[in-house]
Amino acid sequence: MRYVILDTETTGLAPKDGHRIIEIGCVEMVDRRIQENDYHQYINPDREIDTGALAVHGISSQFLRDKPRFSDVVDAFIDYVKGSTLIIHNAPFDVGFINHELNLLSGRDDKITDYCEVIDTLAMARDMHPGQRNSLDALCKRYGVDNAHRELHGALLDSEILARVYLAMTGGQANLFATSNRARQSTNQAQHAVLERPEKLTVLMADEAEQAAHDAYLRDVLG
C-alpha cells in the first residue's frame, strides 16, 4: 500500500479570493515505512502573499520570484501522487487549492481525486478525540511526536511530522522509518529535523475510585 503524506503552503486562506499554492511537500510511505522519495516544490504564484500567511510560513514573494509556476510542475506532481492514497491534515483546504490550480490550467477539467484517494487526519482525530484540540501541534503533543524543530510551517516538514502522527494514530508504529535522520528544508531556510524513535506510550487505566467519580459526573451532566 502506497501512501503520500501531503501538505501545501499558500498565499492566503481561500482560492475564491484568488489565493494560490506556493509550496507543495510530499512524503512517501510504503507498507508503513517512510521512504527516501520525497516530492518538494516551491511555486511562483504570480501574486503577493497576505501578511497573515507570511507570518505562518515565512515564505516571501521575493523568494518565489524565480520559482516555476504550477503549470510547469503539474505533470511531475501528478505522476508522483497518481495511484496513491493521500494523507492530509484538514484535507478540504489542500484539496480545494490543488483543484483550483488544476482548474486554472487551460484544457484541464481534472481533480486530484481523479488520481488519488484521500484520508483526512483532522476528521480522523475529531472522531477519535471528540471535543479536544486536534491541530497538528496538539496531535504531536498527544502522541509524543517531537516537533520542537518546527518554528514555522513548511510543507515538507509538516508532511513528515504528519506521517509520524498518522503512524501513531493508526497503531503506534511511528518508529518504522527508512532512516533516523533526514534533512528537511523549511521555508527559505535549511533546517534539519532529527527523527528519533518516540518513547513508548504509557497507558494509565482509571482505578475503581476514579471510575466511580467519572460515572457520578456523567450522571450529573446527563441527568
Coordinates of C-alpha atoms in Angstrom, one line a residue:
M1 CA 0.0 0.0 0.0
R2 CA 1.4 3.4 -1.1
Y3 CA 0.5 6.5 0.9
V4 CA 1.6 10.0 0.1
I5 CA 1.5 12.4 3.1
L6 CA 0.9 15.9 1.6
D7 CA 0.9 19.5 2.7
T8 CA 0.7 22.8 1.0
E9 CA 1.5 26.4 1.8
T10 CA -0.5 29.2 0.2
T11 CA -0.7 33.0 -0.3
G12 CA -3.8 33.1 1.8
L13 CA -6.9 31.3 3.1
A14 CA -9.2 30.8 0.1
P15 CA -9.0 30.1 -3.6
K16 CA -12.2 32.1 -4.2
D17 CA -10.2 35.2 -3.1
G18 CA -7.6 34.5 -5.8
H19 CA -5.1 32.8 -3.4
R20 CA -2.6 30.3 -4.8
I21 CA -0.3 27.5 -3.8
I22 CA 3.3 28.5 -3.2
E23 CA 4.7 25.2 -1.8
I24 CA 3.9 21.5 -2.1
G25 CA 5.6 18.9 0.1
C26 CA 5.0 15.2 0.0
V27 CA 6.5 12.2 1.9
E28 CA 6.1 8.7 0.6
M29 CA 5.1 5.8 2.8
V30 CA 5.0 2.2 1.6
D31 CA 3.9 -0.6 3.9
R32 CA 4.0 1.8 6.9
R33 CA 7.7 2.7 6.2
I34 CA 8.8 6.2 5.3
Q35 CA 10.7 6.1 2.0
E36 CA 13.5 8.4 0.8
N37 CA 11.4 9.6 -2.1
D38 CA 10.0 13.0 -1.2
Y39 CA 8.4 15.5 -3.6
H40 CA 9.1 19.1 -2.7
Q41 CA 8.4 22.2 -4.9
Y42 CA 8.2 25.9 -4.4
I43 CA 5.9 27.7 -6.8
N44 CA 5.6 31.2 -8.1
P45 CA 2.0 32.3 -7.5
D46 CA 2.2 35.5 -9.6
R47 CA 0.6 37.5 -6.8
E48 CA 1.5 38.9 -3.4
I49 CA 1.3 36.9 -0.2
D50 CA -1.0 38.0 2.6
T51 CA 0.6 39.3 5.7
G52 CA -1.1 36.7 7.9
A53 CA 0.1 33.8 5.6
L54 CA 3.6 35.2 5.6
A55 CA 3.7 35.2 9.4
V56 CA 2.7 31.5 9.3
H57 CA 5.2 30.1 6.8
G58 CA 7.7 32.9 6.3
I59 CA 7.9 32.4 2.5
S60 CA 8.3 35.7 0.8
S61 CA 7.2 36.8 -2.7
Q62 CA 10.8 37.8 -3.4
F63 CA 12.0 34.3 -2.6
L64 CA 9.4 32.8 -5.0
R65 CA 10.1 35.2 -7.9
D66 CA 12.4 32.8 -9.8
K67 CA 10.5 29.6 -8.9
P68 CA 8.5 27.7 -11.5
R69 CA 4.7 28.1 -11.9
F70 CA 2.2 25.4 -11.2
S71 CA 1.7 24.8 -14.9
D72 CA 5.5 24.0 -15.1
V73 CA 5.4 21.3 -12.4
V74 CA 1.8 19.9 -12.6
D75 CA 2.8 16.8 -14.7
A76 CA 5.6 15.8 -12.4
F77 CA 3.4 16.3 -9.3
I78 CA 0.5 14.2 -10.8
D79 CA 2.9 11.5 -11.8
Y80 CA 4.3 11.4 -8.2
V81 CA 0.9 11.1 -6.4
K82 CA -1.0 9.1 -9.0
G83 CA -2.4 5.8 -7.7
S84 CA -1.6 6.6 -4.1
T85 CA -3.8 7.4 -1.1
L86 CA -3.1 11.0 0.1
I87 CA -2.9 11.6 3.8
I88 CA -3.7 15.3 4.6
H89 CA -4.5 17.2 7.7
N90 CA -7.6 19.3 7.0
A91 CA -7.8 17.8 3.5
P92 CA -10.6 20.1 2.2
F93 CA -8.2 23.0 2.4
D94 CA -5.3 21.4 0.4
V95 CA -7.6 19.5 -2.0
G96 CA -9.5 22.7 -2.7
F97 CA -6.3 24.6 -3.5
I98 CA -4.9 21.8 -5.7
N99 CA -8.2 21.5 -7.6
H100 CA -8.3 25.3 -8.0
E101 CA -4.8 25.2 -9.5
L102 CA -5.8 22.4 -11.9
N103 CA -8.9 24.3 -12.9
L104 CA -6.8 27.4 -13.8
L105 CA -4.9 25.4 -16.4
S106 CA -6.2 25.6 -20.0
G107 CA -7.7 22.4 -21.3
R108 CA -7.9 20.6 -18.0
D109 CA -11.0 19.6 -16.1
D110 CA -9.5 17.0 -13.8
K111 CA -9.4 16.9 -10.0
I112 CA -6.8 15.5 -7.6
T113 CA -9.4 12.8 -6.6
D114 CA -9.3 11.5 -10.2
Y115 CA -5.8 10.2 -9.4
C116 CA -5.9 9.5 -5.6
E117 CA -8.0 8.6 -2.7
V118 CA -7.8 11.0 0.3
I119 CA -7.6 10.4 4.1
D120 CA -8.2 13.5 6.3
T121 CA -6.4 13.1 9.5
L122 CA -8.2 16.0 11.1
A123 CA -11.5 14.2 10.5
M124 CA -9.9 11.1 12.0
A125 CA -8.7 12.9 15.0
R126 CA -12.1 14.5 15.7
D127 CA -13.7 11.1 15.6
M128 CA -11.0 9.6 17.9
H129 CA -10.8 12.6 20.3
P130 CA -14.1 14.5 20.2
G131 CA -14.2 17.8 22.0
Q132 CA -10.4 18.1 22.1
R133 CA -7.9 20.2 20.2
N134 CA -6.8 18.3 17.1
S135 CA -4.4 20.6 15.3
L136 CA -1.2 19.0 14.1
D137 CA 0.7 20.6 17.1
A138 CA -1.9 19.2 19.5
L139 CA -1.7 15.7 18.0
C140 CA 2.1 15.8 18.2
K141 CA 1.8 16.5 22.0
R142 CA -0.9 13.8 22.4
Y143 CA 1.1 11.1 20.6
G144 CA 4.6 12.1 21.8
V145 CA 5.8 13.2 18.3
D146 CA 8.7 15.6 18.6
N147 CA 8.0 18.8 16.6
A148 CA 10.4 21.1 18.5
H149 CA 12.2 21.9 15.3
R150 CA 9.0 23.3 13.7
E151 CA 9.4 27.1 14.2
L152 CA 7.5 28.0 11.0
H153 CA 5.1 26.0 8.9
G154 CA 6.7 24.3 5.9
A155 CA 5.0 21.9 3.5
L156 CA 7.7 19.2 3.5
L157 CA 8.5 19.4 7.2
D158 CA 4.8 19.3 8.1
S159 CA 4.2 16.3 5.9
E160 CA 7.0 14.4 7.7
I161 CA 5.6 15.3 11.1
L162 CA 2.1 14.3 9.9
A163 CA 3.5 10.9 8.7
R164 CA 4.7 10.2 12.2
V165 CA 1.4 11.3 13.8
Y166 CA -0.6 9.2 11.4
L167 CA 1.5 6.1 12.2
A168 CA 1.0 6.8 15.9
M169 CA -2.8 7.3 15.4
T170 CA -3.2 4.0 13.5
G171 CA -1.1 1.6 15.5
G172 CA 1.7 3.4 17.3
Q173 CA 4.3 2.3 14.8
A174 CA 5.9 5.8 14.4
N175 CA 9.4 4.2 14.6
L176 CA 9.2 2.4 11.2
F177 CA 11.3 4.8 9.2
A178 CA 13.8 4.1 6.5
T179 CA 16.3 6.3 8.3
S180 CA 16.6 8.0 11.7
N181 CA 17.9 11.4 10.5
R182 CA 16.5 13.2 7.4
A183 CA 17.5 16.7 6.3
R184 CA 14.5 18.9 5.7
Q185 CA 14.1 22.4 4.3
S186 CA 11.5 24.7 5.9
T187 CA 10.5 27.9 4.1
N188 CA 13.6 29.6 2.6
Q189 CA 16.0 28.4 5.3
A190 CA 17.6 25.0 5.6
Q191 CA 16.5 23.3 8.8
H192 CA 17.3 19.7 9.9
A193 CA 14.6 17.6 11.6
V194 CA 16.2 14.8 13.6
L195 CA 13.8 11.9 13.7
E196 CA 14.2 9.8 16.8
R197 CA 12.1 6.9 17.9
P198 CA 9.4 8.3 20.2
E199 CA 9.2 6.9 23.7
K200 CA 6.8 4.0 24.2
L201 CA 3.4 5.5 25.1
T202 CA 2.3 4.6 28.7
V203 CA -1.4 3.8 29.1
L204 CA -2.8 4.6 32.5
M205 CA -6.1 3.0 33.4
A206 CA -8.5 4.6 35.8
D207 CA -8.7 2.9 39.2
E208 CA -12.0 1.9 40.8
A209 CA -12.5 5.2 42.7
E210 CA -11.7 7.3 39.6
Q211 CA -14.1 5.3 37.5
A212 CA -16.9 5.8 40.1
A213 CA -16.2 9.5 40.3
H214 CA -16.4 9.7 36.5
D215 CA -19.7 7.8 36.4
A216 CA -21.2 10.1 39.0
Y217 CA -20.1 13.1 37.0
L218 CA -21.8 11.8 33.8
R219 CA -25.0 11.1 35.8
D220 CA -25.0 14.8 36.9
V221 CA -24.3 16.1 33.4
L222 CA -26.8 13.8 31.6
G223 CA -29.4 14.0 34.3

